[in-house]
Amino acid sequence: MNYDAVRESDPAVADALVGEVERQRNSLQMIASENHVSEAVLEAQSSVLTNNYAEGYPGARYYAGCEYADDIEELAIERAHELWGGDHINVQPHSGTQANQAVYLAMLEPGDKILSLDLTHGGHLSHGHPANFTGQLYEVEQYEVDAESGYIDYDAVREHAEEFDPDIVVSGYSAYPRTVEWEKIQEAADAAGALHLADMAHITGLVAAGVHPSPVGVADFVTGSTHKTIRSGRGGIVICDEEYADDIDKAVFPGGQGGPLMHNIAGKAVGFGEANSEEFEEYAAQTIENAQALGDRLQEHGFTLVSGGTDNHLVLVDLRDSHPDVTGGDAEEALEEAGIVLNANTVPGETRSPFNPSGIRAGSPALTTRGFDTDAMETVGDCIAQIVDAVAEDEVDAAVEDVATTVDDLCAEHPLYE
Ligand SMILES: Cc1ncc(COP(=O)(O)O)c(C=O)c1O
């Protein structure tokens, strides 16, 4: 990965690209929404399809020259059906957010009502936050996780739905470490006569591998990002019943997007193909075991996990009990210096600003792709604990030096993009 052609044309960009390769190789990527795609996915994504205009859908394009684009989009759709089932799948959304946008555009009128999880409790901006178009166009009320248990209180969601009478109930989350009981959200939606959008953004790969229950066949609409646990080309998908197929397709294009990013769709096709394997099922199961090993180790070090653990690929640490003077931002910064890259995150009942909240969120998908096992994850847990303790004691430099050596060893044992 030298980016020689880029270097010849643009050395500054080549330097940054090579720097990014080295950063990913030499540090631990624990942002829960990130992963390392295969070189095959990278190659497909950087293919000549970036030159192609394929407005429309396979067999019904607005431009000539779409023979191969059609082949690729059909392969992506066919493989997506193998992974997730469903009546109809649109693989064109440029991102998970735009997949959600397509559902809202197809089904709601401005002023309609959305019921979704609050951002600080693990929800997503595209579920009705005031800074997002959803918060500006629609009337939004939000549910929360139970303050004590950290779990979604499905009875409360149902009561809220009955009271608020939403047009759509949104499930699927950004920072929720527990299994989502899609049927219970469906019951809440049914009780209000509302539609149900299940946004499986983070857990697309876990659902595809069968290690998390699937919302397909339960919710009216299922959306997802295609570059998180599923490790394919960057973008989004919408899965829906046949009755909504035309409306969704029109809402994706021309409703919300122009020409599809066919190079990304090629990356989706390749990544979906890779995911349709026993190896990927093992990967997904290991991803969960690794997050659990990390969570257990952090708890042994005295950290509090929201909900007391995890069923999926992420842990959410509430620092307020164990390290009351350490903010998520302080922890994130010191950990990054030591080569551990994760993000500060709000926690349920947040008392600090969202810009420097009280928690950190750590995910296992990218490290599992590198071949980390539960022993390695325990070592990572020790490293995180050492750094956060050092932040509390104001002795960061020595801890960073020490942990950076362990991080170097872990990276050398689990090489990336060789
Ligand atoms: C629940 C949820 N929905 C949507 C998204 C948006 O995904 P994208 O970045 O692909 O737009 C995210 C991103 O992390 C998410 O967590």
Short mmCIF file of C-alpha atoms and ligand atoms in Angstrom, two decimals:
data_model
loop_
_atom_site.label_atom_id
_atom_site.label_comp_id
_atom_site.label_asym_id
_atom_site.label_seq_id
_atom_site.Cartn_x
_atom_site.Cartn_y
_atom_site.Cartn_z
CA MET A 1 0.00 0.00 0.00
CA ASN A 2 2.40 2.61 -1.25
CA TYR A 3 -0.07 4.62 -3.31
CA ASP A 4 2.60 5.17 -5.97
CA ALA A 5 0.26 6.66 -8.58
CA VAL A 6 -1.16 9.04 -6.01
CA ARG A 7 2.37 10.00 -4.96
CA GLU A 8 3.33 10.86 -8.49
CA SER A 9 0.30 13.08 -8.87
CA ASP A 10 -0.11 14.38 -5.33
CA PRO A 11 2.59 13.68 -2.72
CA ALA A 12 0.70 15.40 0.09
CA VAL A 13 -2.30 13.10 -0.27
CA ALA A 14 0.00 10.07 -0.69
CA ASP A 15 1.76 10.97 2.57
CA ALA A 16 -1.56 11.15 4.39
CA LEU A 17 -2.75 7.84 2.90
CA VAL A 18 0.43 6.03 3.85
CA GLY A 19 0.24 7.65 7.27
CA GLU A 20 -3.28 6.28 7.70
CA VAL A 21 -2.20 2.77 6.69
CA GLU A 22 0.57 2.95 9.29
CA ARG A 23 -1.82 4.34 11.91
CA GLN A 24 -4.21 1.45 11.38
CA ARG A 25 -1.37 -1.09 11.40
CA ASN A 26 0.33 0.25 14.48
CA SER A 27 -2.56 1.06 16.80
CA LEU A 28 -5.63 -0.75 18.08
CA GLN A 29 -8.85 0.36 16.37
CA MET A 30 -11.62 -0.01 18.93
CA ILE A 31 -14.21 2.43 17.57
CA ALA A 32 -17.23 0.13 17.73
CA SER A 33 -18.53 1.17 14.29
CA GLU A 34 -15.21 0.51 12.54
CA ASN A 35 -13.60 -2.55 11.03
CA HIS A 36 -10.78 -3.48 8.62
CA VAL A 37 -12.17 -4.59 5.26
CA SER A 38 -10.27 -7.13 3.17
CA GLU A 39 -7.89 -6.10 0.42
CA ALA A 40 -10.42 -7.50 -2.05
CA VAL A 41 -13.06 -5.06 -0.74
CA LEU A 42 -10.53 -2.22 -0.87
CA GLU A 43 -9.63 -3.06 -4.46
CA ALA A 44 -13.28 -3.27 -5.54
CA GLN A 45 -14.03 0.06 -3.85
CA SER A 46 -11.20 1.82 -5.63
CA SER A 47 -12.16 0.34 -9.01
CA VAL A 48 -12.99 2.09 -12.30
CA LEU A 49 -16.67 1.91 -11.38
CA THR A 50 -16.10 5.27 -9.69
CA ASN A 51 -16.24 6.63 -13.28
CA ASN A 52 -19.63 5.15 -14.08
CA TYR A 53 -23.05 6.79 -13.94
CA ALA A 54 -25.77 4.25 -13.24
CA GLU A 55 -28.81 6.28 -12.17
CA GLY A 56 -31.75 3.94 -11.87
CA TYR A 57 -31.69 0.24 -11.04
CA PRO A 58 -30.35 -2.89 -12.78
CA GLY A 59 -32.01 -3.29 -16.18
CA ALA A 60 -33.64 0.15 -15.95
CA ARG A 61 -30.87 2.76 -16.00
CA TYR A 62 -31.09 6.31 -17.24
CA TYR A 63 -27.71 6.02 -19.02
CA ALA A 64 -25.97 3.70 -21.45
CA GLY A 65 -22.86 1.80 -20.41
CA CYS A 66 -24.27 0.06 -17.35
CA GLU A 67 -23.79 -3.58 -18.34
CA TYR A 68 -21.17 -4.27 -15.67
CA ALA A 69 -22.75 -1.97 -13.13
CA ASP A 70 -25.90 -4.07 -13.52
CA ASP A 71 -23.94 -7.29 -12.97
CA ILE A 72 -22.36 -5.91 -9.83
CA GLU A 73 -25.50 -4.44 -8.32
CA GLU A 74 -27.39 -7.69 -9.00
CA LEU A 75 -24.62 -9.66 -7.29
CA ALA A 76 -24.71 -7.33 -4.29
CA ILE A 77 -28.50 -7.70 -4.02
CA GLU A 78 -28.43 -11.48 -4.45
CA ARG A 79 -25.72 -11.86 -1.80
CA ALA A 80 -27.51 -9.50 0.56
CA HIS A 81 -30.58 -11.75 0.28
CA GLU A 82 -28.41 -14.74 1.17
CA LEU A 83 -27.19 -12.93 4.28
CA TRP A 84 -30.35 -11.27 5.55
CA GLY A 85 -33.28 -12.71 3.61
CA GLY A 86 -36.11 -10.20 3.14
CA ASP A 87 -38.43 -9.53 0.20
CA HIS A 88 -36.68 -6.53 -1.28
CA ILE A 89 -33.21 -5.05 -0.77
CA ASN A 90 -31.89 -1.73 -2.00
CA VAL A 91 -28.07 -1.58 -1.86
CA GLN A 92 -27.67 1.98 -3.14
CA PRO A 93 -27.82 4.17 -0.01
CA HIS A 94 -24.54 6.04 0.36
CA SER A 95 -24.61 5.45 4.12
CA GLY A 96 -26.70 4.05 6.95
CA THR A 97 -28.04 7.55 7.56
CA GLN A 98 -29.24 7.79 3.96
CA ALA A 99 -30.86 4.38 4.26
CA ASN A 100 -32.86 5.77 7.19
CA GLN A 101 -33.58 8.93 5.24
CA ALA A 102 -35.09 6.83 2.44
CA VAL A 103 -37.49 5.15 4.86
CA TYR A 104 -38.63 8.45 6.38
CA LEU A 105 -38.99 10.06 2.96
CA ALA A 106 -40.98 7.12 1.63
CA MET A 107 -43.30 6.76 4.61
CA LEU A 108 -43.62 10.07 6.47
CA GLU A 109 -44.89 13.57 5.76
CA PRO A 110 -43.26 16.55 7.45
CA GLY A 111 -44.80 16.90 10.90
CA ASP A 112 -45.35 13.15 11.30
CA LYS A 113 -44.24 11.55 14.54
CA ILE A 114 -41.14 9.48 15.32
CA LEU A 115 -40.58 7.58 18.57
CA SER A 116 -36.93 6.56 19.05
CA LEU A 117 -34.19 6.05 21.64
CA ASP A 118 -32.54 9.19 23.04
CA LEU A 119 -29.02 9.81 21.68
CA THR A 120 -27.44 9.95 25.13
CA HIS A 121 -28.99 6.56 25.89
CA GLY A 122 -27.48 4.93 22.81
CA GLY A 123 -29.67 6.18 19.94
CA HIS A 124 -28.48 7.79 16.70
CA LEU A 125 -28.60 11.29 15.24
CA SER A 126 -30.69 10.07 12.29
CA HIS A 127 -33.42 8.89 14.66
CA GLY A 128 -34.72 12.36 15.43
CA HIS A 129 -31.94 14.49 16.92
CA PRO A 130 -32.54 18.25 16.58
CA ALA A 131 -29.21 18.65 14.74
CA ASN A 132 -30.37 16.16 12.07
CA PHE A 133 -33.08 16.71 9.43
CA THR A 134 -35.22 14.18 11.29
CA GLY A 135 -35.40 16.44 14.33
CA GLN A 136 -36.23 19.39 12.12
CA LEU A 137 -38.88 17.87 9.85
CA TYR A 138 -40.71 15.55 12.21
CA GLU A 139 -42.23 15.63 15.67
CA VAL A 140 -39.99 13.45 17.82
CA GLU A 141 -40.35 11.89 21.25
CA GLN A 142 -37.72 9.60 22.68
CA TYR A 143 -37.55 6.64 24.99
CA GLU A 144 -34.68 5.89 27.34
CA VAL A 145 -32.99 2.81 28.74
CA ASP A 146 -33.90 1.86 32.29
CA ALA A 147 -31.76 4.00 34.61
CA GLU A 148 -30.96 1.08 36.93
CA SER A 149 -30.42 -1.84 34.59
CA GLY A 150 -29.24 -0.06 31.43
CA TYR A 151 -31.62 -2.29 29.42
CA ILE A 152 -34.43 -1.06 27.21
CA ASP A 153 -37.68 -1.13 29.15
CA TYR A 154 -39.95 -2.52 26.45
CA ASP A 155 -43.11 -2.07 28.53
CA ALA A 156 -42.27 1.61 28.89
CA VAL A 157 -41.67 1.89 25.13
CA ARG A 158 -45.07 0.35 24.51
CA GLU A 159 -46.79 2.72 26.96
CA HIS A 160 -44.96 5.66 25.40
CA ALA A 161 -46.09 4.54 21.94
CA GLU A 162 -49.70 4.24 23.07
CA GLU A 163 -49.58 7.74 24.54
CA PHE A 164 -47.64 9.51 21.79
CA ASP A 165 -49.29 7.70 18.84
CA PRO A 166 -46.22 7.86 16.55
CA ASP A 167 -46.24 7.15 12.82
CA ILE A 168 -43.00 5.22 13.11
CA VAL A 169 -41.12 3.60 15.98
CA VAL A 170 -37.36 3.28 15.54
CA SER A 171 -35.24 0.54 17.07
CA GLY A 172 -31.55 -0.28 16.52
CA TYR A 173 -28.83 1.65 18.29
CA SER A 174 -25.31 3.10 18.35
CA ALA A 175 -24.23 2.33 21.88
CA TYR A 176 -26.50 -0.39 23.24
CA PRO A 177 -24.55 -3.44 24.40
CA ARG A 178 -27.49 -5.81 24.75
CA THR A 179 -29.54 -8.00 22.43
CA VAL A 180 -32.36 -6.02 20.84
CA GLU A 181 -35.73 -7.72 21.24
CA TRP A 182 -37.18 -6.63 17.92
CA GLU A 183 -40.52 -8.37 18.53
CA LYS A 184 -41.13 -6.27 21.62
CA ILE A 185 -40.55 -3.04 19.71
CA GLN A 186 -42.85 -4.41 17.03
CA GLU A 187 -45.52 -4.94 19.69
CA ALA A 188 -45.08 -1.32 20.77
CA ALA A 189 -45.41 -0.15 17.15
CA ASP A 190 -48.48 -2.36 16.63
CA ALA A 191 -50.08 -0.99 19.78
CA ALA A 192 -49.89 2.49 18.23
CA GLY A 193 -50.67 1.39 14.68
CA ALA A 194 -47.20 2.65 13.75
CA LEU A 195 -44.58 1.40 11.32
CA HIS A 196 -41.37 -0.08 12.71
CA LEU A 197 -37.91 0.85 11.40
CA ALA A 198 -35.20 -1.44 12.77
CA ASP A 199 -31.81 0.17 12.18
CA MET A 200 -29.29 -2.65 12.59
CA ALA A 201 -26.41 -0.33 11.58
CA HIS A 202 -23.81 -1.64 14.01
CA ILE A 203 -24.87 -5.25 14.07
CA THR A 204 -25.43 -6.01 10.36
CA GLY A 205 -22.59 -8.55 10.49
CA LEU A 206 -23.78 -10.16 13.72
CA VAL A 207 -27.29 -10.53 12.27
CA ALA A 208 -25.94 -11.91 8.96
CA ALA A 209 -23.93 -14.52 10.87
CA GLY A 210 -26.89 -15.49 13.04
CA VAL A 211 -25.24 -14.52 16.32
CA HIS A 212 -27.81 -11.77 16.98
CA PRO A 213 -31.56 -12.19 16.29
CA SER A 214 -32.65 -10.72 12.98
CA PRO A 215 -35.18 -7.90 12.65
CA VAL A 216 -35.93 -9.04 9.08
CA GLY A 217 -39.43 -10.49 8.99
CA VAL A 218 -40.29 -8.62 12.19
CA ALA A 219 -39.94 -4.91 11.42
CA ASP A 220 -41.48 -3.22 8.37
CA PHE A 221 -38.13 -1.73 7.39
CA VAL A 222 -34.61 -2.81 8.24
CA THR A 223 -31.69 -0.51 7.50
CA GLY A 224 -28.00 -0.87 8.08
CA SER A 225 -24.50 0.34 7.41
CA THR A 226 -22.42 -2.01 5.29
CA HIS A 227 -18.95 -1.22 6.65
CA LYS A 228 -19.28 -1.94 10.37
CA THR A 229 -19.51 -5.51 11.69
CA ILE A 230 -20.31 -6.69 8.14
CA ARG A 231 -16.92 -5.44 6.85
CA SER A 232 -18.00 -4.74 3.24
CA GLY A 233 -17.94 -1.69 0.99
CA ARG A 234 -18.87 1.56 2.67
CA GLY A 235 -22.53 2.58 2.60
CA GLY A 236 -26.01 1.47 3.59
CA ILE A 237 -28.86 -0.88 2.71
CA VAL A 238 -32.62 -0.94 3.10
CA ILE A 239 -34.55 -4.22 3.44
CA CYS A 240 -38.33 -4.15 3.22
CA ASP A 241 -41.46 -6.06 2.33
CA GLU A 242 -42.45 -6.19 -1.32
CA GLU A 243 -45.38 -3.83 -0.71
CA TYR A 244 -42.92 -1.00 0.08
CA ALA A 245 -40.30 -1.87 -2.58
CA ASP A 246 -41.26 0.79 -5.15
CA ASP A 247 -41.64 3.53 -2.57
CA ILE A 248 -38.25 2.73 -1.03
CA ASP A 249 -36.49 2.54 -4.40
CA LYS A 250 -37.95 5.92 -5.40
CA ALA A 251 -36.99 7.43 -2.06
CA VAL A 252 -33.37 6.29 -2.45
CA PHE A 253 -33.18 7.45 -6.08
CA PRO A 254 -34.26 10.01 -7.16
CA GLY A 255 -35.72 10.98 -3.77
CA GLY A 256 -32.54 11.41 -1.77
CA GLN A 257 -29.58 10.54 -3.95
CA GLY A 258 -28.22 10.89 -7.47
CA GLY A 259 -26.04 8.31 -9.18
CA PRO A 260 -25.21 5.31 -7.01
CA LEU A 261 -21.60 4.92 -5.87
CA MET A 262 -21.04 1.84 -8.01
CA HIS A 263 -17.49 1.34 -6.74
CA ASN A 264 -18.85 1.11 -3.20
CA ILE A 265 -21.56 -1.26 -4.39
CA ALA A 266 -18.77 -3.43 -5.85
CA GLY A 267 -17.18 -3.37 -2.38
CA LYS A 268 -20.53 -4.36 -0.89
CA ALA A 269 -20.84 -7.28 -3.35
CA VAL A 270 -17.37 -8.55 -2.47
CA GLY A 271 -17.82 -8.10 1.27
CA PHE A 272 -21.26 -9.74 1.26
CA GLY A 273 -19.74 -12.66 -0.64
CA GLU A 274 -16.99 -12.98 1.96
CA ALA A 275 -19.55 -12.84 4.76
CA ASN A 276 -21.52 -15.72 3.33
CA SER A 277 -19.09 -18.25 4.82
CA GLU A 278 -18.43 -20.37 7.87
CA GLU A 279 -15.30 -18.32 8.47
CA PHE A 280 -17.38 -15.17 8.81
CA GLU A 281 -19.79 -16.89 11.22
CA GLU A 282 -16.79 -17.80 13.36
CA TYR A 283 -15.53 -14.24 13.10
CA ALA A 284 -18.87 -12.83 14.28
CA ALA A 285 -19.07 -15.25 17.22
CA GLN A 286 -15.48 -14.39 18.17
CA THR A 287 -16.29 -10.68 17.95
CA ILE A 288 -18.89 -11.14 20.69
CA GLU A 289 -16.65 -13.38 22.82
CA ASN A 290 -13.90 -10.79 22.52
CA ALA A 291 -16.15 -7.93 23.62
CA GLN A 292 -17.28 -10.05 26.57
CA ALA A 293 -13.67 -10.90 27.53
CA LEU A 294 -12.81 -7.21 27.40
CA GLY A 295 -15.84 -6.28 29.48
CA ASP A 296 -15.14 -8.95 32.10
CA ARG A 297 -11.55 -7.80 32.43
CA LEU A 298 -12.55 -4.17 32.81
CA GLN A 299 -15.03 -5.16 35.51
CA GLU A 300 -12.27 -7.07 37.31
CA HIS A 301 -10.35 -3.80 37.30
CA GLY A 302 -13.31 -2.10 38.99
CA PHE A 303 -14.93 -0.42 35.99
CA THR A 304 -18.71 -0.13 35.70
CA LEU A 305 -20.23 -1.33 32.43
CA VAL A 306 -23.61 0.04 31.38
CA SER A 307 -26.05 -2.90 31.71
CA GLY A 308 -23.33 -4.90 33.51
CA GLY A 309 -21.85 -6.47 30.39
CA THR A 310 -22.44 -7.07 26.73
CA ASP A 311 -24.23 -9.42 24.31
CA ASN A 312 -22.71 -7.89 21.19
CA HIS A 313 -19.56 -6.26 19.82
CA LEU A 314 -19.24 -3.31 22.20
CA VAL A 315 -18.87 -2.34 25.81
CA LEU A 316 -20.00 0.97 27.23
CA VAL A 317 -18.02 2.01 30.29
CA ASP A 318 -19.50 4.49 32.75
CA LEU A 319 -16.48 6.11 34.41
CA ARG A 320 -18.46 7.99 37.07
CA ASP A 321 -18.27 5.29 39.78
CA SER A 322 -14.73 4.07 39.33
CA HIS A 323 -13.02 7.28 38.15
CA PRO A 324 -15.28 10.22 39.06
CA ASP A 325 -12.73 12.83 38.05
CA VAL A 326 -11.86 11.31 34.68
CA THR A 327 -14.00 12.35 31.72
CA GLY A 328 -14.51 10.22 28.64
CA GLY A 329 -12.56 12.82 26.69
CA ASP A 330 -9.56 12.63 29.07
CA ALA A 331 -9.57 8.84 28.78
CA GLU A 332 -9.95 8.88 24.98
CA GLU A 333 -7.02 11.27 24.59
CA ALA A 334 -4.61 9.38 26.87
CA LEU A 335 -5.60 6.03 25.34
CA GLU A 336 -4.96 7.34 21.83
CA GLU A 337 -1.48 8.47 22.90
CA ALA A 338 -0.83 4.88 23.93
CA GLY A 339 -2.19 3.54 20.61
CA ILE A 340 -5.68 2.51 21.71
CA VAL A 341 -8.28 4.26 19.60
CA LEU A 342 -11.83 4.40 20.97
CA ASN A 343 -14.35 7.13 21.65
CA ALA A 344 -15.72 9.10 24.54
CA ASN A 345 -19.45 8.39 24.78
CA THR A 346 -22.45 9.62 26.65
CA VAL A 347 -23.92 7.20 29.19
CA PRO A 348 -27.52 6.83 30.37
CA GLY A 349 -28.27 9.61 32.89
CA GLU A 350 -25.37 11.65 31.48
CA THR A 351 -24.32 14.52 33.73
CA ARG A 352 -21.57 16.01 31.58
CA SER A 353 -21.59 17.66 28.15
CA PRO A 354 -21.95 15.39 25.08
CA PHE A 355 -18.64 16.90 23.91
CA ASN A 356 -16.84 15.54 26.96
CA PRO A 357 -19.12 12.91 28.43
CA SER A 358 -18.73 10.41 31.27
CA GLY A 359 -18.15 7.21 29.34
CA ILE A 360 -16.05 5.43 26.80
CA ARG A 361 -17.30 2.99 24.17
CA ALA A 362 -15.03 0.19 22.97
CA GLY A 363 -15.70 -2.30 20.21
CA SER A 364 -14.13 -5.59 19.20
CA PRO A 365 -14.91 -5.90 15.43
CA ALA A 366 -11.63 -4.51 14.04
CA LEU A 367 -9.37 -6.28 16.53
CA THR A 368 -11.20 -9.55 15.89
CA THR A 369 -10.55 -9.09 12.17
CA ARG A 370 -6.86 -8.83 13.07
CA GLY A 371 -7.08 -12.20 14.82
CA PHE A 372 -7.29 -11.08 18.46
CA ASP A 373 -8.59 -13.80 20.78
CA THR A 374 -9.98 -13.51 24.30
CA ASP A 375 -6.49 -13.62 25.88
CA ALA A 376 -5.37 -10.71 23.73
CA MET A 377 -8.56 -8.83 24.62
CA GLU A 378 -7.83 -9.32 28.33
CA THR A 379 -4.42 -7.77 27.75
CA VAL A 380 -6.15 -4.85 26.00
CA GLY A 381 -8.47 -4.56 29.03
CA ASP A 382 -5.40 -4.38 31.31
CA CYS A 383 -3.93 -1.65 29.11
CA ILE A 384 -7.14 0.42 29.14
CA ALA A 385 -7.37 0.10 32.92
CA GLN A 386 -3.73 1.11 33.38
CA ILE A 387 -4.17 4.25 31.28
CA VAL A 388 -7.45 5.36 32.86
CA ASP A 389 -6.03 4.76 36.36
CA ALA A 390 -3.00 6.83 35.37
CA VAL A 391 -5.23 9.67 34.15
CA ALA A 392 -6.92 9.67 37.57
CA GLU A 393 -3.55 9.74 39.31
CA ASP A 394 -2.08 12.32 36.95
CA GLU A 395 0.71 9.99 35.90
CA VAL A 396 -0.14 9.56 32.26
CA ASP A 397 3.30 9.77 30.64
CA ALA A 398 4.82 6.70 32.29
CA ALA A 399 1.68 4.64 31.71
CA VAL A 400 1.53 5.68 28.05
CA GLU A 401 5.15 4.65 27.56
CA ASP A 402 4.51 1.27 29.17
CA VAL A 403 1.23 0.52 27.38
CA ALA A 404 2.57 1.66 24.01
CA THR A 405 5.12 -1.18 24.20
CA THR A 406 2.34 -3.72 24.79
CA VAL A 407 0.33 -2.20 21.93
CA ASP A 408 3.38 -2.51 19.63
CA ASP A 409 3.73 -6.17 20.58
CA LEU A 410 0.02 -6.86 19.99
CA CYS A 411 0.16 -5.16 16.59
CA ALA A 412 3.28 -7.14 15.61
CA GLU A 413 1.55 -10.39 16.62
CA HIS A 414 -1.56 -9.48 14.58
CA PRO A 415 -0.31 -7.89 11.37
CA LEU A 416 -2.67 -5.93 9.15
CA TYR A 417 -2.58 -5.29 5.37
CA GLU A 418 0.80 -7.03 5.00
C1 LIG B 1 -27.79 3.12 14.86
C2 LIG B 1 -27.05 3.82 13.75
N1 LIG B 1 -27.73 4.20 12.67
C3 LIG B 1 -27.13 4.84 11.65
C4 LIG B 1 -25.79 5.10 11.68
C5 LIG B 1 -25.20 5.86 10.56
O1 LIG B 1 -24.35 5.15 9.79
P1 LIG B 1 -23.55 5.86 8.64
O2 LIG B 1 -22.34 6.43 9.26
O3 LIG B 1 -23.30 4.71 7.69
O4 LIG B 1 -24.42 6.91 8.05
C6 LIG B 1 -25.02 4.72 12.79
C7 LIG B 1 -23.59 5.01 12.84
O5 LIG B 1 -22.83 4.59 13.64
C8 LIG B 1 -25.68 4.06 13.85
O6 LIG B 1 -25.01 3.69 14.94
#
